[in-house]
XYZ file of C-alpha atoms in Angstrom:
507
model
C 87.892 -135.849 -67.481
C 88.127 -138.002 -64.104
C 89.469 -135.750 -61.777
C 86.446 -133.596 -62.830
C 83.838 -136.236 -62.211
C 85.346 -136.835 -58.993
C 84.680 -133.735 -57.605
C 81.051 -133.775 -59.088
C 80.757 -136.697 -56.576
C 82.871 -135.188 -53.460
C 80.958 -132.110 -54.011
C 77.209 -133.545 -54.389
C 78.138 -136.075 -50.746
C 78.921 -132.907 -48.529
C 75.673 -130.919 -49.966
C 73.795 -133.663 -48.750
C 75.549 -134.326 -45.592
C 76.024 -131.261 -44.738
C 77.551 -131.570 -41.727
C 77.993 -128.123 -40.847
C 74.203 -128.086 -40.270
C 73.344 -127.184 -36.314
C 69.644 -126.452 -36.208
C 68.102 -125.616 -32.857
C 66.299 -127.301 -31.019
C 62.967 -125.292 -31.118
C 63.487 -125.961 -35.173
C 64.530 -129.566 -34.832
C 61.098 -129.684 -32.555
C 59.203 -128.102 -35.130
C 60.911 -130.788 -37.840
C 60.031 -133.244 -35.541
C 56.486 -132.459 -35.355
C 56.224 -131.990 -38.659
C 57.693 -135.497 -39.794
C 54.952 -137.125 -37.244
C 52.507 -135.563 -39.362
C 53.676 -137.907 -42.010
C 54.825 -140.972 -40.215
C 54.043 -144.426 -41.727
C 54.317 -147.004 -38.982
C 54.804 -147.628 -34.996
C 58.240 -147.471 -35.520
C 58.830 -143.958 -37.047
C 56.357 -142.472 -34.400
C 58.247 -144.529 -31.480
C 61.616 -142.843 -32.648
C 60.252 -139.176 -32.931
C 58.706 -139.051 -29.631
C 62.527 -140.560 -27.953
C 64.387 -137.333 -30.118
C 61.737 -134.786 -29.253
C 62.439 -136.268 -25.459
C 65.927 -135.594 -26.072
C 65.130 -132.343 -26.009
C 63.558 -131.389 -22.615
C 61.677 -128.551 -22.843
C 58.239 -127.776 -21.999
C 56.991 -127.446 -25.706
C 58.456 -131.230 -26.143
C 56.506 -132.402 -23.007
C 53.526 -131.029 -24.727
C 54.814 -131.970 -28.450
C 54.808 -135.923 -27.006
C 51.719 -135.410 -24.760
C 49.551 -134.953 -28.318
C 50.777 -139.433 -28.761
C 48.150 -140.053 -25.723
C 45.675 -140.375 -28.050
C 47.477 -142.120 -30.017
C 46.560 -146.352 -28.944
C 50.023 -147.405 -31.079
C 52.365 -144.825 -28.606
C 49.888 -143.544 -25.772
C 51.906 -146.341 -23.879
C 55.594 -144.754 -24.358
C 53.973 -140.951 -24.689
C 53.030 -141.769 -21.323
C 56.753 -142.219 -20.163
C 58.252 -139.999 -22.126
C 56.203 -137.252 -20.501
C 56.219 -138.338 -16.534
C 59.895 -138.379 -16.972
C 60.366 -135.180 -18.206
C 58.140 -133.999 -15.895
C 59.702 -135.345 -12.865
C 63.229 -133.821 -14.580
C 62.678 -130.620 -15.503
C 61.564 -128.173 -12.763
C 60.608 -126.171 -15.199
C 57.213 -127.912 -16.945
C 54.688 -127.085 -14.493
C 51.316 -125.801 -14.469
C 47.291 -126.387 -15.598
C 48.239 -127.104 -18.731
C 50.611 -130.171 -17.298
C 48.700 -131.187 -14.960
C 45.877 -131.851 -17.143
C 48.401 -134.057 -18.964
C 49.940 -136.126 -16.919
C 46.693 -136.872 -15.279
C 45.837 -138.789 -18.157
C 49.346 -140.403 -18.562
C 49.252 -142.162 -15.358
C 47.089 -144.776 -15.698
C 49.381 -145.526 -19.475
C 52.811 -145.922 -17.161
C 52.286 -149.838 -16.638
C 55.176 -152.075 -15.008
C 57.652 -151.576 -12.102
C 59.296 -148.334 -13.841
C 55.429 -147.714 -14.496
C 54.313 -147.820 -10.684
C 57.732 -145.834 -9.695
C 56.901 -143.294 -12.017
C 53.613 -143.056 -10.397
C 54.127 -142.703 -7.213
C 56.794 -139.586 -8.131
C 54.289 -137.869 -10.211
C 51.166 -138.097 -7.732
C 53.789 -136.714 -5.164
C 55.127 -133.550 -7.397
C 51.694 -132.563 -8.615
C 50.307 -132.246 -4.888
C 52.722 -129.635 -4.501
C 51.274 -125.799 -4.482
C 53.728 -124.195 -6.027
C 53.008 -126.880 -9.285
C 49.816 -125.333 -9.723
C 52.146 -122.479 -11.532
C 53.033 -122.420 -14.967
C 51.932 -123.020 -18.891
C 48.002 -122.502 -19.711
C 47.404 -124.348 -22.660
C 45.752 -120.801 -24.856
C 43.663 -123.072 -27.363
C 42.247 -126.355 -27.050
C 42.509 -127.390 -31.196
C 38.599 -127.916 -29.917
C 36.664 -124.431 -30.073
C 37.736 -121.266 -28.971
C 37.164 -121.085 -25.291
C 39.422 -118.647 -23.849
C 39.318 -115.931 -26.536
C 37.081 -113.463 -27.749
C 36.369 -110.657 -30.613
C 38.820 -106.949 -29.496
C 36.661 -104.228 -28.912
C 38.762 -101.140 -30.016
C 42.293 -100.281 -28.160
C 42.918 -100.601 -24.495
C 42.395 -96.425 -24.022
C 38.954 -96.104 -25.437
C 37.701 -99.397 -23.552
C 38.602 -97.749 -20.463
C 36.292 -95.297 -21.567
C 33.573 -97.296 -22.085
C 30.679 -97.739 -19.567
C 30.069 -101.421 -18.404
C 26.707 -100.963 -20.969
C 28.558 -100.302 -23.909
C 31.390 -102.213 -23.606
C 29.132 -106.309 -23.290
C 27.098 -104.560 -26.199
C 30.860 -104.235 -27.754
C 32.212 -107.531 -27.450
C 28.914 -109.267 -28.381
C 29.019 -107.876 -32.144
C 32.748 -108.121 -31.736
C 31.791 -112.158 -30.596
C 29.571 -112.964 -33.609
C 31.839 -111.177 -35.929
C 34.584 -112.912 -34.541
C 33.348 -116.770 -35.200
C 33.276 -115.630 -38.781
C 36.787 -114.420 -39.116
C 38.176 -116.630 -37.156
C 37.557 -120.637 -37.073
C 39.415 -124.066 -36.065
C 40.410 -126.499 -39.137
C 42.023 -129.912 -38.210
C 43.182 -128.867 -34.261
C 44.650 -125.219 -36.361
C 43.478 -121.694 -35.039
C 42.527 -119.801 -38.243
C 42.228 -116.551 -39.508
C 40.110 -116.122 -42.787
C 42.017 -113.167 -44.081
C 39.398 -110.430 -43.685
C 38.295 -109.572 -39.884
C 39.709 -108.357 -36.998
C 41.821 -109.073 -33.988
C 40.607 -112.598 -31.282
C 42.047 -111.723 -28.082
C 42.213 -113.764 -25.301
C 39.121 -113.495 -22.333
C 41.482 -113.223 -19.987
C 44.410 -110.046 -18.889
C 48.272 -111.140 -18.836
C 51.292 -108.478 -17.144
C 54.656 -110.471 -16.683
C 53.857 -113.787 -18.254
C 56.393 -116.214 -20.749
C 54.172 -117.411 -24.323
C 54.974 -120.082 -26.485
C 52.918 -119.632 -30.404
C 53.700 -121.991 -33.610
C 52.679 -119.700 -37.051
C 52.490 -119.478 -40.583
C 51.582 -117.527 -42.822
C 50.503 -117.021 -46.171
C 53.256 -115.831 -49.530
C 52.760 -111.709 -48.683
C 51.320 -112.378 -45.214
C 51.249 -110.383 -42.000
C 50.405 -110.541 -38.802
C 51.726 -109.938 -35.390
C 51.379 -110.724 -32.099
C 49.555 -107.782 -29.448
C 51.912 -107.580 -25.863
C 49.705 -106.057 -23.601
C 46.505 -105.205 -25.995
C 49.761 -103.430 -28.062
C 51.373 -103.581 -31.671
C 53.463 -106.055 -31.948
C 56.127 -108.295 -32.499
C 55.845 -108.799 -36.283
C 55.365 -111.536 -38.827
C 55.527 -111.223 -42.175
C 56.516 -112.628 -45.630
C 60.212 -110.481 -46.664
C 59.232 -110.544 -50.110
C 57.252 -107.044 -48.325
C 60.247 -104.952 -49.074
C 57.944 -102.317 -49.717
C 56.758 -102.017 -45.397
C 60.617 -103.595 -44.993
C 59.259 -106.604 -44.280
C 63.419 -108.088 -45.896
C 64.603 -107.759 -42.460
C 62.483 -110.709 -40.467
C 59.990 -111.293 -38.400
C 60.352 -111.299 -34.463
C 60.864 -107.756 -33.895
C 58.146 -105.334 -31.869
C 57.656 -103.095 -35.420
C 55.636 -100.198 -33.581
C 58.636 -99.287 -31.447
C 59.923 -95.351 -33.068
C 62.715 -94.354 -29.809
C 63.706 -97.966 -29.250
C 65.039 -100.630 -31.715
C 62.063 -102.220 -34.013
C 64.070 -104.370 -36.379
C 65.088 -107.732 -35.593
C 68.835 -108.608 -34.531
C 68.761 -112.056 -37.224
C 66.387 -112.983 -40.318
C 65.717 -116.330 -38.804
C 62.115 -117.067 -40.567
C 61.291 -120.084 -42.052
C 59.893 -120.194 -45.809
C 56.539 -119.008 -46.220
C 53.681 -122.526 -45.265
C 56.030 -123.751 -42.809
C 55.403 -123.184 -39.226
C 58.010 -120.723 -37.009
C 57.149 -120.322 -33.145
C 57.902 -117.109 -30.876
C 59.042 -117.611 -27.680
C 57.992 -114.450 -26.061
C 58.964 -113.456 -23.013
C 57.754 -109.582 -21.339
C 58.895 -108.540 -17.881
C 57.819 -105.098 -16.614
C 58.120 -102.603 -19.976
C 60.699 -105.379 -21.254
C 60.273 -107.696 -24.091
C 62.267 -110.623 -25.043
C 61.910 -112.502 -28.489
C 63.286 -115.686 -29.806
C 62.338 -116.457 -33.700
C 63.675 -120.213 -34.005
C 65.583 -120.802 -30.865
C 67.289 -117.494 -31.956
C 67.478 -114.032 -30.445
C 65.854 -111.398 -32.509
C 64.554 -108.836 -29.177
C 66.931 -108.799 -26.813
C 65.004 -107.256 -23.377
C 64.016 -104.184 -25.098
C 61.260 -101.709 -23.759
C 58.514 -102.380 -25.286
C 56.700 -99.010 -26.450
C 53.011 -98.530 -25.943
C 51.826 -97.417 -29.449
C 48.362 -96.108 -28.550
C 49.670 -93.187 -26.431
C 53.779 -92.334 -26.494
C 53.399 -90.576 -23.836
C 52.411 -92.792 -20.694
C 54.431 -96.313 -20.444
C 53.048 -100.047 -21.319
C 49.930 -100.862 -19.832
C 50.984 -103.105 -16.611
C 48.180 -105.521 -17.466
C 45.690 -106.703 -20.506
C 44.863 -108.782 -22.924
C 47.206 -111.117 -25.497
C 45.922 -110.835 -28.897
C 46.879 -113.091 -33.170
C 46.976 -109.375 -35.186
C 44.104 -109.708 -38.459
C 46.748 -108.147 -40.787
C 44.313 -108.775 -44.115
C 46.067 -112.211 -45.019
C 45.644 -115.935 -43.846
C 47.744 -116.780 -40.727
C 47.562 -120.041 -38.622
C 48.827 -120.833 -35.546
C 49.286 -124.156 -33.190
C 50.132 -124.163 -29.533
C 49.810 -121.573 -27.343
C 50.933 -121.397 -24.533
C 51.085 -118.347 -21.753
C 53.198 -119.001 -18.132
C 52.882 -115.563 -15.435
C 56.046 -114.947 -13.992
C 55.565 -114.499 -10.690
C 57.031 -111.588 -9.304
C 59.222 -113.338 -7.253
C 60.327 -115.367 -9.704
C 61.138 -111.571 -12.107
C 64.749 -110.567 -10.859
C 65.634 -114.339 -10.940
C 64.731 -114.324 -15.124
C 67.595 -113.000 -16.844
C 70.358 -113.869 -18.858
C 70.657 -117.662 -16.979
C 67.711 -118.696 -18.903
C 68.571 -118.282 -21.915
C 69.816 -122.053 -23.401
C 73.221 -121.714 -26.086
C 71.027 -122.615 -28.525
C 69.489 -118.726 -27.606
C 72.532 -116.820 -27.214
C 73.855 -118.225 -30.683
C 72.328 -114.528 -32.388
C 74.542 -112.651 -30.098
C 78.281 -113.889 -29.839
C 81.335 -112.711 -31.765
C 81.718 -113.442 -35.377
C 84.673 -113.573 -37.399
C 85.146 -114.613 -41.104
C 85.297 -118.117 -41.577
C 83.365 -118.806 -38.475
C 80.703 -121.923 -39.021
C 77.412 -119.742 -38.725
C 73.845 -120.271 -39.462
C 74.294 -123.123 -41.762
C 77.739 -122.276 -43.764
C 81.452 -120.188 -43.506
C 80.858 -116.593 -42.279
C 82.098 -115.356 -45.671
C 81.848 -111.242 -45.014
C 80.677 -108.387 -41.839
C 79.016 -105.659 -42.906
C 81.178 -102.236 -42.964
C 80.132 -98.539 -41.690
C 79.656 -98.084 -46.265
C 77.301 -101.049 -46.249
C 73.250 -100.691 -46.570
C 72.002 -102.211 -43.314
C 75.028 -102.176 -41.605
C 74.880 -101.091 -37.194
C 77.126 -101.068 -34.331
C 74.965 -103.051 -32.633
C 74.129 -105.977 -34.033
C 76.450 -107.793 -36.564
C 75.151 -108.553 -40.507
C 77.006 -110.120 -43.493
C 77.056 -112.633 -45.513
C 77.477 -116.709 -45.113
C 78.478 -118.662 -48.017
C 77.410 -122.587 -48.489
C 79.505 -125.179 -47.556
C 80.296 -126.414 -50.896
C 79.346 -125.345 -54.189
C 75.845 -126.576 -56.308
C 77.070 -129.850 -57.744
C 78.461 -129.779 -61.106
C 78.016 -126.499 -63.305
C 75.055 -124.693 -64.351
C 74.156 -122.113 -66.462
C 73.064 -118.807 -65.845
C 69.865 -119.086 -68.017
C 66.971 -117.190 -69.539
C 69.878 -115.418 -72.658
C 66.610 -113.673 -73.688
C 65.846 -111.295 -71.211
C 66.659 -108.426 -68.159
C 65.801 -109.377 -65.127
C 68.368 -108.963 -62.414
C 71.324 -105.694 -62.820
C 71.801 -105.104 -59.463
C 76.116 -105.500 -57.986
C 75.219 -103.723 -54.881
C 75.945 -105.564 -50.951
C 72.874 -106.617 -50.104
C 71.376 -106.916 -54.064
C 71.998 -110.433 -54.742
C 68.916 -111.801 -52.765
C 66.715 -109.286 -54.806
C 67.942 -110.265 -58.083
C 67.538 -114.176 -56.688
C 63.642 -113.704 -56.283
C 63.410 -111.026 -59.731
C 65.088 -114.111 -61.917
C 63.317 -116.906 -60.458
C 60.329 -115.504 -60.777
C 60.663 -114.568 -64.214
C 62.724 -116.855 -65.614
C 60.762 -120.567 -67.275
C 63.955 -122.073 -67.590
C 64.892 -125.635 -65.693
C 67.967 -125.705 -63.798
C 69.596 -122.298 -63.958
C 71.464 -121.145 -61.470
C 69.054 -118.300 -58.672
C 66.632 -120.999 -59.099
C 69.155 -123.783 -57.801
C 70.505 -121.579 -55.510
C 66.576 -120.183 -53.988
C 65.111 -123.851 -53.931
C 68.759 -125.630 -51.502
C 67.676 -126.140 -48.032
C 71.325 -126.101 -45.991
C 71.908 -126.047 -42.105
C 68.059 -125.819 -41.343
C 68.183 -122.391 -43.533
C 65.992 -122.270 -47.344
C 66.686 -118.415 -47.800
C 69.947 -119.106 -49.819
C 70.882 -117.591 -52.918
C 73.110 -115.917 -55.644
C 75.260 -113.301 -54.985
C 75.847 -110.495 -57.035
C 78.896 -109.306 -59.018
C 80.282 -107.431 -55.177
C 78.924 -109.818 -52.553
C 80.643 -112.383 -55.324
C 84.102 -110.434 -54.542
C 83.837 -110.698 -50.736
C 83.557 -114.759 -51.749
C 86.550 -114.270 -53.369
C 89.244 -112.290 -51.509
C 88.238 -114.550 -48.507
C 88.420 -118.368 -51.171
C 90.884 -119.652 -48.826
C 89.384 -118.707 -45.068
C 86.152 -119.629 -46.338
C 87.545 -122.994 -48.293
C 85.950 -126.032 -50.499
C 86.214 -122.938 -54.087
C 88.097 -124.248 -57.213
C 90.025 -121.963 -59.908
C 87.390 -121.328 -61.915
C 84.591 -119.554 -63.281
C 81.479 -118.794 -60.744
C 78.276 -117.429 -61.839
C 76.869 -114.171 -60.445
C 73.277 -112.904 -60.138
C 74.580 -109.361 -61.528
C 73.269 -108.917 -65.729
C 75.194 -107.210 -67.846
C 71.934 -107.187 -70.848
C 69.459 -109.794 -72.743
C 72.581 -112.146 -73.192
C 75.329 -112.304 -70.891
C 76.002 -112.286 -67.008
C 78.535 -111.213 -64.439
C 80.995 -114.193 -63.402
C 84.163 -113.809 -61.418
C 87.815 -116.382 -62.129
C 88.550 -117.459 -58.341
C 91.669 -117.758 -60.127
C 92.655 -113.818 -60.782
C 89.683 -113.116 -59.499
C 88.951 -111.382 -62.759
C 85.327 -109.867 -63.460
C 83.806 -110.642 -67.322
C 80.568 -110.676 -69.037
C 79.695 -114.501 -70.449
C 76.650 -115.262 -72.575
C 74.024 -117.189 -69.805
C 73.882 -120.797 -71.481
C 77.190 -121.006 -70.301
C 77.835 -123.263 -67.777
C 80.126 -122.013 -64.767
C 80.096 -123.199 -60.611
C 77.431 -121.516 -58.346
C 78.482 -120.960 -54.406
C 74.878 -119.607 -53.465
C 75.181 -117.388 -50.700
C 72.119 -115.489 -47.620
C 72.217 -113.094 -45.611
C 72.222 -112.360 -41.806
């Protein structure tokens, strides 16, 4: 009894500390933005700004710049944005210049005078103007307009007809899209909102979040789309996650990895379009790697050389913020290859092995050709949490049949069905689905076959005990399948029995 108590304490500590958690810089910045919104005092705000400064990127620069409006920390923010602009060559452009003009008067003392001098000289350079523009001013819809048809149909219109159609579309846009609390919000009805300016080769950052069962996307050069959706929409294939080129037919359409944050939380796209090739990072992870973007409107011709960027309206609520674009000059095109990928972004394409620390846990299984979802070009599989859930828990709901799937890849849907259909508090599936570990919150209770993969690799993964573990697979209204991590036997047990639980997630 004493040993069991000590083990429970150790397990809780591992669960809380989660020493293997290594979220990407993009994910860290999203968290910092949430923390800033809840900061209670000046000290907390300063610490958040300094942590953002350590990320040292264009997006962290823009985040810090918002605190120039906060008198409590505006001098700290001014110093940090000044240093970032001087130290990072990619932090430049009209959006950056506007911020630095605002920051210059706030720089005080000897250090401030030195920063002012260096910044003034740097900002006078012609090349400094070639950089990021702010596509959303957080106040109104300046720079945006309503959608009129598709690029091919628009090109057929006379100037007069196009102008008349745009007038109608703009009137409707003001009803469908609104600025709320500094966010660009789609109300759930109407059509796309599009940039007034057309873009060819560009680099785009945009934060987004959707509601449950939401569906949206980012149109590139007037064409669909970098996909955004809730992964519960399995009937349309959403379980693969956002960030893929959904309308591709000949070339790959699915994302390389599942990188979505939980529905209702903010996500970030970093999209690079050069020629007809598109690269996408979702929350810092590579989801599309230099793929050809097909012309949805006429598949017999390449994608248009220059067209508008669009935020898709697809009948559900959607929110956007921090929308920045940089046009890529021709002389830079050849220099933006793999060297532009950060360590975090390259994480998704490394060679993976069982037992490797990866995306919040340890790799427990890699899909083989006989498994659903296998891709010869991209490794997919199962990740086990770094430790069991604290204590032992019941399966729950021993009066109804909810989830009978048993094969590889089915534990996630089992868990969804159990969580939605079982009102018993603290059941094994719900505890797994509520877990947030390593920056990921899509953990689930493994199916019978997935649990067996954990047993086969228990020594490599580590942290298991030679006790019984629950699976998410039921054998009837009153029993569910479990496995003894001593001899590997799988048995059916009463759902009210308490066993150990090891959450997993798919990648």
